Short mmCIF file of C-alpha atoms and ligand atoms in Angstrom, two decimals:
data_model
loop_
_atom_site.label_atom_id
_atom_site.label_comp_id
_atom_site.label_asym_id
_atom_site.label_seq_id
_atom_site.Cartn_x
_atom_site.Cartn_y
_atom_site.Cartn_z
CA UNK A 1202 34.52 289.97 115.26
CA UNK A 1203 34.11 286.58 113.59
CA UNK A 1204 32.39 283.81 115.60
CA UNK A 1205 34.65 281.11 116.95
CA UNK A 1206 34.28 277.70 115.31
CA UNK A 1207 35.72 274.32 116.24
CA UNK A 1208 36.19 271.75 113.41
CA UNK A 1209 36.73 268.35 114.97
CA UNK A 1210 37.99 266.44 111.97
CA UNK A 1211 40.27 267.56 109.17
CA UNK A 1212 38.08 268.49 106.20
CA UNK A 1213 38.64 269.18 102.53
CA UNK A 1214 40.93 272.23 102.03
CA UNK A 1215 38.34 274.11 99.95
CA UNK A 1216 35.81 273.79 102.84
CA UNK A 1217 38.34 274.85 105.43
CA UNK A 1218 39.01 277.89 103.22
CA UNK A 1219 35.31 278.68 103.09
CA UNK A 1220 34.96 278.40 106.78
CA UNK A 1221 38.06 280.43 107.52
CA UNK A 1222 36.74 283.41 105.57
CA UNK A 1223 33.74 283.64 107.95
CA UNK A 1224 34.89 282.13 111.28
CA UNK A 1225 37.83 282.32 113.63
CA UNK A 1226 38.77 278.66 113.14
CA UNK A 1227 40.28 276.11 115.40
CA UNK A 1228 40.63 272.83 113.43
CA UNK A 1229 42.25 269.52 113.77
CA UNK A 1230 44.79 269.67 110.88
CA UNK A 1231 46.63 266.45 111.67
CA UNK A 1232 43.33 264.66 112.24
CA UNK A 1233 44.47 263.57 115.77
CA UNK A 1234 41.97 261.60 117.73
CA UNK A 1235 41.02 264.10 120.39
CA UNK A 1236 40.14 262.62 123.77
CA UNK A 1237 36.86 263.58 125.30
CA UNK A 1238 38.70 265.94 127.76
CA UNK A 1239 40.47 267.58 124.79
CA UNK A 1240 37.12 268.21 123.18
CA UNK A 1241 35.54 269.59 126.33
CA UNK A 1242 38.42 271.97 126.74
CA UNK A 1243 38.33 273.10 123.13
CA UNK A 1244 34.58 273.85 123.04
CA UNK A 1245 34.72 276.14 125.99
CA UNK A 1246 34.92 279.44 124.07
CA UNK A 1247 33.25 278.33 120.77
CA UNK A 1248 29.95 279.67 119.32
CA UNK A 1249 29.87 276.91 116.59
CA UNK A 1250 30.84 273.33 116.11
CA UNK A 1251 31.53 271.43 112.96
CA UNK A 1252 31.34 267.79 113.83
CA UNK A 1253 31.00 264.29 112.46
CA UNK A 1254 28.87 261.34 113.50
CA UNK A 1255 31.49 259.85 115.84
CA UNK A 1256 31.49 263.09 117.99
CA UNK A 1257 29.15 262.67 120.93
CA UNK A 1258 27.32 265.95 121.48
CA UNK A 1259 25.58 265.46 124.84
CA UNK A 1260 24.44 267.64 127.77
CA UNK A 1261 27.90 267.44 129.38
CA UNK A 1262 29.58 268.79 126.24
CA UNK A 1263 26.89 271.54 125.88
CA UNK A 1264 27.49 272.52 129.52
CA UNK A 1265 31.17 272.88 128.76
CA UNK A 1266 30.34 275.23 125.91
CA UNK A 1267 28.25 278.04 127.38
CA UNK A 1268 28.67 280.22 124.23
CA UNK A 1269 27.59 277.54 121.78
CA UNK A 1270 24.76 278.48 119.31
CA UNK A 1271 25.11 275.97 116.51
CA UNK A 1272 26.13 272.38 115.88
CA UNK A 1273 26.61 271.47 112.20
CA UNK A 1274 27.08 267.82 111.72
CA UNK A 1275 28.60 266.30 108.52
CA UNK A 1276 26.07 263.49 108.51
CA UNK A 1277 22.47 262.90 107.82
CA UNK A 1278 22.16 260.85 111.05
CA UNK A 1279 21.83 262.91 114.28
CA UNK A 1280 21.76 260.15 116.92
CA UNK A 1281 25.06 261.30 118.30
CA UNK A 1282 23.49 264.69 119.11
CA UNK A 1283 21.20 265.11 122.17
CA UNK A 1284 18.54 267.16 120.42
CA UNK A 1285 16.54 267.88 123.54
CA UNK A 1286 19.59 269.21 125.38
CA UNK A 1287 20.38 271.41 122.39
CA UNK A 1288 16.79 272.69 122.23
CA UNK A 1289 16.76 273.47 125.94
CA UNK A 1290 19.97 275.55 125.51
CA UNK A 1291 18.84 277.36 122.28
CA UNK A 1292 21.50 275.53 120.18
CA UNK A 1293 20.57 275.04 116.46
CA UNK A 1294 21.41 271.58 114.98
CA UNK A 1295 21.92 271.09 111.20
CA UNK A 1296 22.62 267.91 109.29
CA UNK A 1297 23.53 266.94 105.61
CA UNK A 1298 20.53 265.09 103.93
CA UNK A 1299 20.18 264.34 100.20
CA UNK A 1300 23.85 264.81 99.20
CA UNK A 1301 24.74 261.31 100.28
CA UNK A 1302 21.58 259.51 99.35
CA UNK A 1303 22.76 257.95 96.12
CA UNK A 1304 26.21 257.02 97.33
CA UNK A 1305 24.82 255.27 100.34
CA UNK A 1306 22.24 253.41 98.29
CA UNK A 1307 25.05 252.28 95.95
CA UNK A 1308 26.95 250.89 98.93
CA UNK A 1309 23.88 249.10 100.21
CA UNK A 1310 23.79 247.33 96.86
CA UNK A 1311 27.52 246.61 96.86
CA UNK A 1312 27.14 244.86 100.29
CA UNK A 1313 23.97 243.08 99.21
CA UNK A 1314 25.52 241.69 96.02
CA UNK A 1315 28.81 240.80 97.78
CA UNK A 1316 26.95 239.00 100.57
CA UNK A 1317 24.55 237.18 98.29
CA UNK A 1318 27.18 236.04 95.84
CA UNK A 1319 29.93 235.37 98.38
CA UNK A 1320 32.34 237.81 96.70
CA UNK A 1321 34.54 238.30 99.71
CA UNK A 1322 34.61 234.65 100.76
CA UNK A 1323 35.32 233.30 97.23
CA UNK A 1324 37.90 236.05 96.59
CA UNK A 1325 39.80 235.30 99.88
CA UNK A 1326 39.77 231.58 98.97
CA UNK A 1327 41.36 232.37 95.63
CA UNK A 1328 43.96 234.70 97.17
CA UNK A 1329 44.80 231.97 99.67
CA UNK A 1330 45.81 229.67 96.74
CA UNK A 1331 43.00 227.16 97.03
CA UNK A 1332 41.73 227.46 93.43
CA UNK A 1333 42.97 224.31 91.68
CA UNK A 1334 39.91 223.37 89.59
CA UNK A 1335 36.42 224.50 88.71
CA UNK A 1336 33.38 222.71 90.29
CA UNK A 1337 29.67 222.77 89.78
CA UNK A 1338 28.98 223.61 93.36
CA UNK A 1339 31.78 226.07 94.10
CA UNK A 1340 30.58 229.08 96.21
CA UNK A 1341 26.94 228.72 95.31
CA UNK A 1342 25.27 231.98 96.34
CA UNK A 1343 21.73 233.49 96.43
CA UNK A 1344 19.84 234.89 93.46
CA UNK A 1345 19.40 238.70 93.53
CA UNK A 1346 17.43 239.15 90.30
CA UNK A 1347 13.79 238.32 90.64
CA UNK A 1348 14.16 237.93 94.42
CA UNK A 1349 12.14 239.78 97.20
CA UNK A 1350 13.74 242.82 98.65
CA UNK A 1351 12.74 244.05 102.12
CA UNK A 1352 13.61 247.66 102.93
CA UNK A 1353 13.28 248.81 106.54
CA UNK A 1354 12.86 252.57 106.50
CA UNK A 1355 11.48 253.99 103.23
CA UNK A 1356 13.02 257.44 103.51
CA UNK A 1357 15.38 258.97 100.95
CA UNK A 1358 18.03 256.24 101.01
CA UNK A 1359 15.44 253.49 101.26
CA UNK A 1360 13.77 254.86 98.13
CA UNK A 1361 17.06 255.07 96.32
CA UNK A 1362 17.71 251.39 97.16
CA UNK A 1363 14.27 250.54 95.93
CA UNK A 1364 14.69 252.36 92.64
CA UNK A 1365 17.77 250.19 91.88
CA UNK A 1366 15.86 247.02 92.74
CA UNK A 1367 13.43 247.65 89.85
CA UNK A 1368 16.36 247.03 87.48
CA UNK A 1369 16.78 243.58 89.07
CA UNK A 1370 13.13 242.76 88.59
CA UNK A 1371 12.64 242.39 92.31
CA UNK A 1372 9.49 242.39 94.40
CA UNK A 1373 9.80 245.10 96.88
CA UNK A 1374 8.42 245.07 100.39
CA UNK A 1375 9.02 247.86 102.94
CA UNK A 1376 8.43 248.57 106.62
CA UNK A 1377 7.89 252.19 107.63
CA UNK A 1378 6.00 254.04 110.33
CA UNK A 1379 3.71 255.60 107.65
CA UNK A 1380 2.78 254.94 104.06
CA UNK A 1381 5.62 256.07 101.78
CA UNK A 1382 4.24 258.71 99.44
CA UNK A 1383 6.26 257.22 96.53
CA UNK A 1384 5.18 253.58 97.12
CA UNK A 1385 3.16 253.31 93.92
CA UNK A 1386 5.99 254.85 91.82
CA UNK A 1387 8.49 252.41 93.43
CA UNK A 1388 6.08 249.47 93.05
CA UNK A 1389 6.64 248.74 96.82
CA UNK A 1390 4.23 247.20 99.31
CA UNK A 1391 4.20 248.17 102.97
CA UNK A 1392 4.09 245.31 105.40
CA UNK A 1393 4.85 244.76 109.10
CA UNK A 1394 8.37 244.02 110.23
CA UNK A 1395 7.73 240.40 110.88
CA UNK A 1396 6.11 239.79 107.48
CA UNK A 1397 8.98 241.61 105.84
CA UNK A 1398 11.63 239.51 107.56
CA UNK A 1399 9.78 236.30 106.92
CA UNK A 1400 9.25 236.98 103.18
CA UNK A 1401 12.29 238.87 102.04
CA UNK A 1402 15.33 237.22 100.43
CA UNK A 1403 17.39 240.28 101.09
CA UNK A 1404 16.78 242.80 103.86
CA UNK A 1405 18.27 246.25 103.88
CA UNK A 1406 18.18 248.43 106.99
CA UNK A 1407 18.03 252.17 106.41
CA UNK A 1408 16.10 253.45 109.37
CA UNK A 1409 17.50 256.16 111.68
CA UNK A 1410 18.78 254.99 115.09
CA UNK A 1411 16.74 256.24 118.06
CA UNK A 1412 15.52 254.61 121.32
CA UNK A 1413 12.58 253.30 119.19
CA UNK A 1414 14.80 251.49 116.71
CA UNK A 1415 17.54 250.32 119.11
CA UNK A 1416 17.95 246.55 118.62
CA UNK A 1417 15.02 246.56 116.18
CA UNK A 1418 16.62 243.44 114.80
CA UNK A 1419 17.68 241.01 117.56
CA UNK A 1420 17.65 237.28 118.06
CA UNK A 1421 13.88 236.89 117.63
CA UNK A 1422 13.73 238.97 114.39
CA UNK A 1423 16.84 237.19 112.94
CA UNK A 1424 15.00 233.86 113.58
CA UNK A 1425 12.08 235.21 111.51
CA UNK A 1426 14.39 235.54 108.49
CA UNK A 1427 14.61 232.86 105.78
CA UNK A 1428 17.75 230.79 106.10
CA UNK A 1429 18.65 231.61 102.54
CA UNK A 1430 18.49 235.40 103.06
CA UNK A 1431 21.01 238.28 103.44
CA UNK A 1432 20.87 241.21 105.90
CA UNK A 1433 22.40 244.54 104.98
CA UNK A 1434 22.88 247.41 107.43
CA UNK A 1435 23.99 250.85 106.02
CA UNK A 1436 22.11 252.84 108.68
CA UNK A 1437 23.56 252.77 112.15
CA UNK A 1438 25.07 250.34 114.61
CA UNK A 1439 22.70 249.63 117.43
CA UNK A 1440 19.69 248.93 115.10
CA UNK A 1441 20.96 245.36 115.04
CA UNK A 1442 21.95 243.44 118.15
CA UNK A 1443 25.43 242.54 116.96
CA UNK A 1444 25.96 239.73 119.47
CA UNK A 1445 22.72 238.14 118.29
CA UNK A 1446 23.81 238.55 114.66
CA UNK A 1447 27.12 236.86 115.20
CA UNK A 1448 25.26 233.86 116.69
CA UNK A 1449 22.77 233.86 113.84
CA UNK A 1450 25.44 234.07 111.14
CA UNK A 1451 27.44 231.38 112.79
CA UNK A 1452 24.32 229.17 112.41
CA UNK A 1453 24.00 230.26 108.85
CA UNK A 1454 20.60 231.90 109.32
CA UNK A 1455 20.61 234.34 107.65
CA UNK A 1456 23.07 233.03 105.17
CA UNK A 1457 25.09 236.18 104.96
CA UNK A 1458 25.28 239.80 106.07
CA UNK A 1459 26.72 243.00 104.55
CA UNK A 1460 27.50 245.50 107.37
CA UNK A 1461 28.81 249.01 107.11
CA UNK A 1462 27.96 250.10 110.70
CA UNK A 1463 28.43 248.50 114.08
CA UNK A 1464 27.11 248.76 117.62
CA UNK A 1465 30.33 249.95 119.21
CA UNK A 1466 32.31 251.04 116.19
CA UNK A 1467 35.14 251.17 115.52
CA UNK A 1468 35.21 248.22 117.95
CA UNK A 1469 33.64 245.06 116.51
CA UNK A 1470 31.57 242.38 118.24
CA UNK A 1471 33.69 239.42 119.22
CA UNK A 1472 33.56 236.67 116.53
CA UNK A 1473 32.42 238.94 113.71
CA UNK A 1474 35.76 239.15 112.02
CA UNK A 1475 36.06 235.35 111.87
CA UNK A 1476 32.80 234.84 109.96
CA UNK A 1477 33.22 234.04 106.30
CA UNK A 1478 29.66 235.07 105.55
CA UNK A 1479 30.01 238.61 106.93
CA UNK A 1480 31.00 241.33 104.42
CA UNK A 1481 32.30 244.21 106.55
CA UNK A 1482 33.12 247.81 105.57
CA UNK A 1483 34.25 250.65 107.95
CA UNK A 1484 31.25 252.96 107.82
CA UNK A 1485 31.98 254.11 104.19
CA UNK A 1486 28.34 254.49 103.01
CA UNK A 1487 28.84 258.10 101.94
CA UNK A 1488 32.46 257.67 100.97
CA UNK A 1489 32.68 258.96 97.43
CA UNK A 1490 34.47 262.12 96.80
CA UNK A 1491 31.33 263.89 95.47
CA UNK A 1492 29.17 262.73 98.33
CA UNK A 1493 31.68 263.57 101.01
CA UNK A 1494 32.44 266.92 99.46
CA UNK A 1495 28.74 267.58 99.21
CA UNK A 1496 28.31 266.80 102.83
CA UNK A 1497 31.27 268.89 103.98
CA UNK A 1498 30.06 271.82 101.85
CA UNK A 1499 26.47 271.58 103.03
CA UNK A 1500 27.64 271.53 106.70
CA UNK A 1501 29.72 274.64 105.94
CA UNK A 1502 26.81 276.35 104.16
CA UNK A 1503 24.64 275.79 107.21
CA UNK A 1504 27.19 277.55 109.33
CA UNK A 1505 27.62 280.40 106.85
CA UNK A 1506 23.98 281.04 106.72
CA UNK A 1507 23.76 281.10 110.54
CA UNK A 1508 26.75 283.53 110.65
CA UNK A 1509 24.86 285.77 108.21
CA UNK A 1510 21.76 285.75 110.42
CA UNK A 1511 19.74 283.52 108.05
CA UNK A 1512 18.03 280.14 108.72
CA UNK A 1513 20.48 277.41 107.80
CA UNK A 1514 19.27 275.42 104.77
CA UNK A 1515 19.11 271.99 106.46
CA UNK A 1516 18.15 272.55 110.08
CA UNK A 1517 17.23 269.46 111.99
CA UNK A 1518 16.27 271.71 114.80
CA UNK A 1519 16.17 275.45 115.02
CA UNK A 1520 15.60 277.07 118.36
CA UNK A 1521 11.91 277.47 119.24
CA UNK A 1522 11.40 275.54 116.16
CA UNK A 1523 9.71 274.46 113.29
CA UNK A 1524 9.96 270.75 113.79
CA UNK A 1525 12.49 268.26 112.59
CA UNK A 1526 13.66 267.00 109.24
CA UNK A 1527 15.86 264.18 110.54
CA UNK A 1528 14.89 261.61 107.81
CA UNK A 1529 17.76 259.49 106.41
C1 LIG B 2197 28.90 259.58 107.33
C2 LIG B 2197 26.57 258.74 108.00
O1 LIG B 2197 29.91 259.19 106.50
O2 LIG B 2197 25.59 260.64 107.30
C3 LIG B 2197 25.52 259.74 108.06
O3 LIG B 2197 24.70 259.66 108.99
O4 LIG B 2197 26.55 257.76 108.67
C4 LIG B 2197 27.69 258.76 107.02
O5 LIG B 2197 27.25 259.28 105.82
C5 LIG B 2197 29.56 259.41 108.67
O6 LIG B 2197 28.62 259.43 109.63
C6 LIG B 2197 30.60 260.41 108.96
O7 LIG B 2197 30.06 261.61 109.47
#
């Protein structure tokens, strides 16, 4: 008999077909927003879960799923999964690294450039019919070429952001727990968080969210930033204190921000939507067809490997395991 799998969010048809060949599938074809109670009821008889980053996999859910053996998340981030609770119950956790690295680095750059050069603000002004004449000082932005870039979290995505910065002739600083093995190749210099925030003209956050990085950037850290700087977050909400950021952006220090992730997404901090210097996107870092298909397929391959009795290719945590690979 095939193992029972719950797929929480409608996925590409070719991936559904792949899963259906190996699992008895319950999926969410109309992509309805299941309530927490719905989810708890549906996991009761399942051996496997195929989830996304907005599904909270905590001890209560695991307790409601006594037969569960594997959680495959279609995300590189695993902060929505209680890894300790999974380990205690012998539940394998897999994620989807690598396949989204380049797409997410591209979006970091899109946000950085849009924030620095006021693309959204000037575009809205034009659409609103205000453009009557050209002026020397219209929408002056910040230089990107030749500026100093600060990358917080020099993992896979951080390195991909740094590689692009070389084409802009930027000086690259980074903050990381350890020395990045590729720092010489990237021409990047490791510094403390305070030094990075004080020196960088553009700061990109790409660090995983954990208790250690929660509110890593709050009021004090924002005040360390140069007034003429931008802050980009393509990692996770919660790394930045959104209330403090709204206050700081209102004061124009930093000058602008590009944000793809939010503390209580999809809800946004009060005041954020009204800020002309905030470029906002709805958690679309990995949203290219090839990256999303790569993520969806890798999550499926993890499940298929498990179903065949093999070690899934990208285990964050196997039971009785072998450590973690939860880098971004
Ligand atoms: C996903 C992400 O698009 O992989 C991650 O951790 O944040 C994004 O790439 C999103 O989480 C949907 O699962």
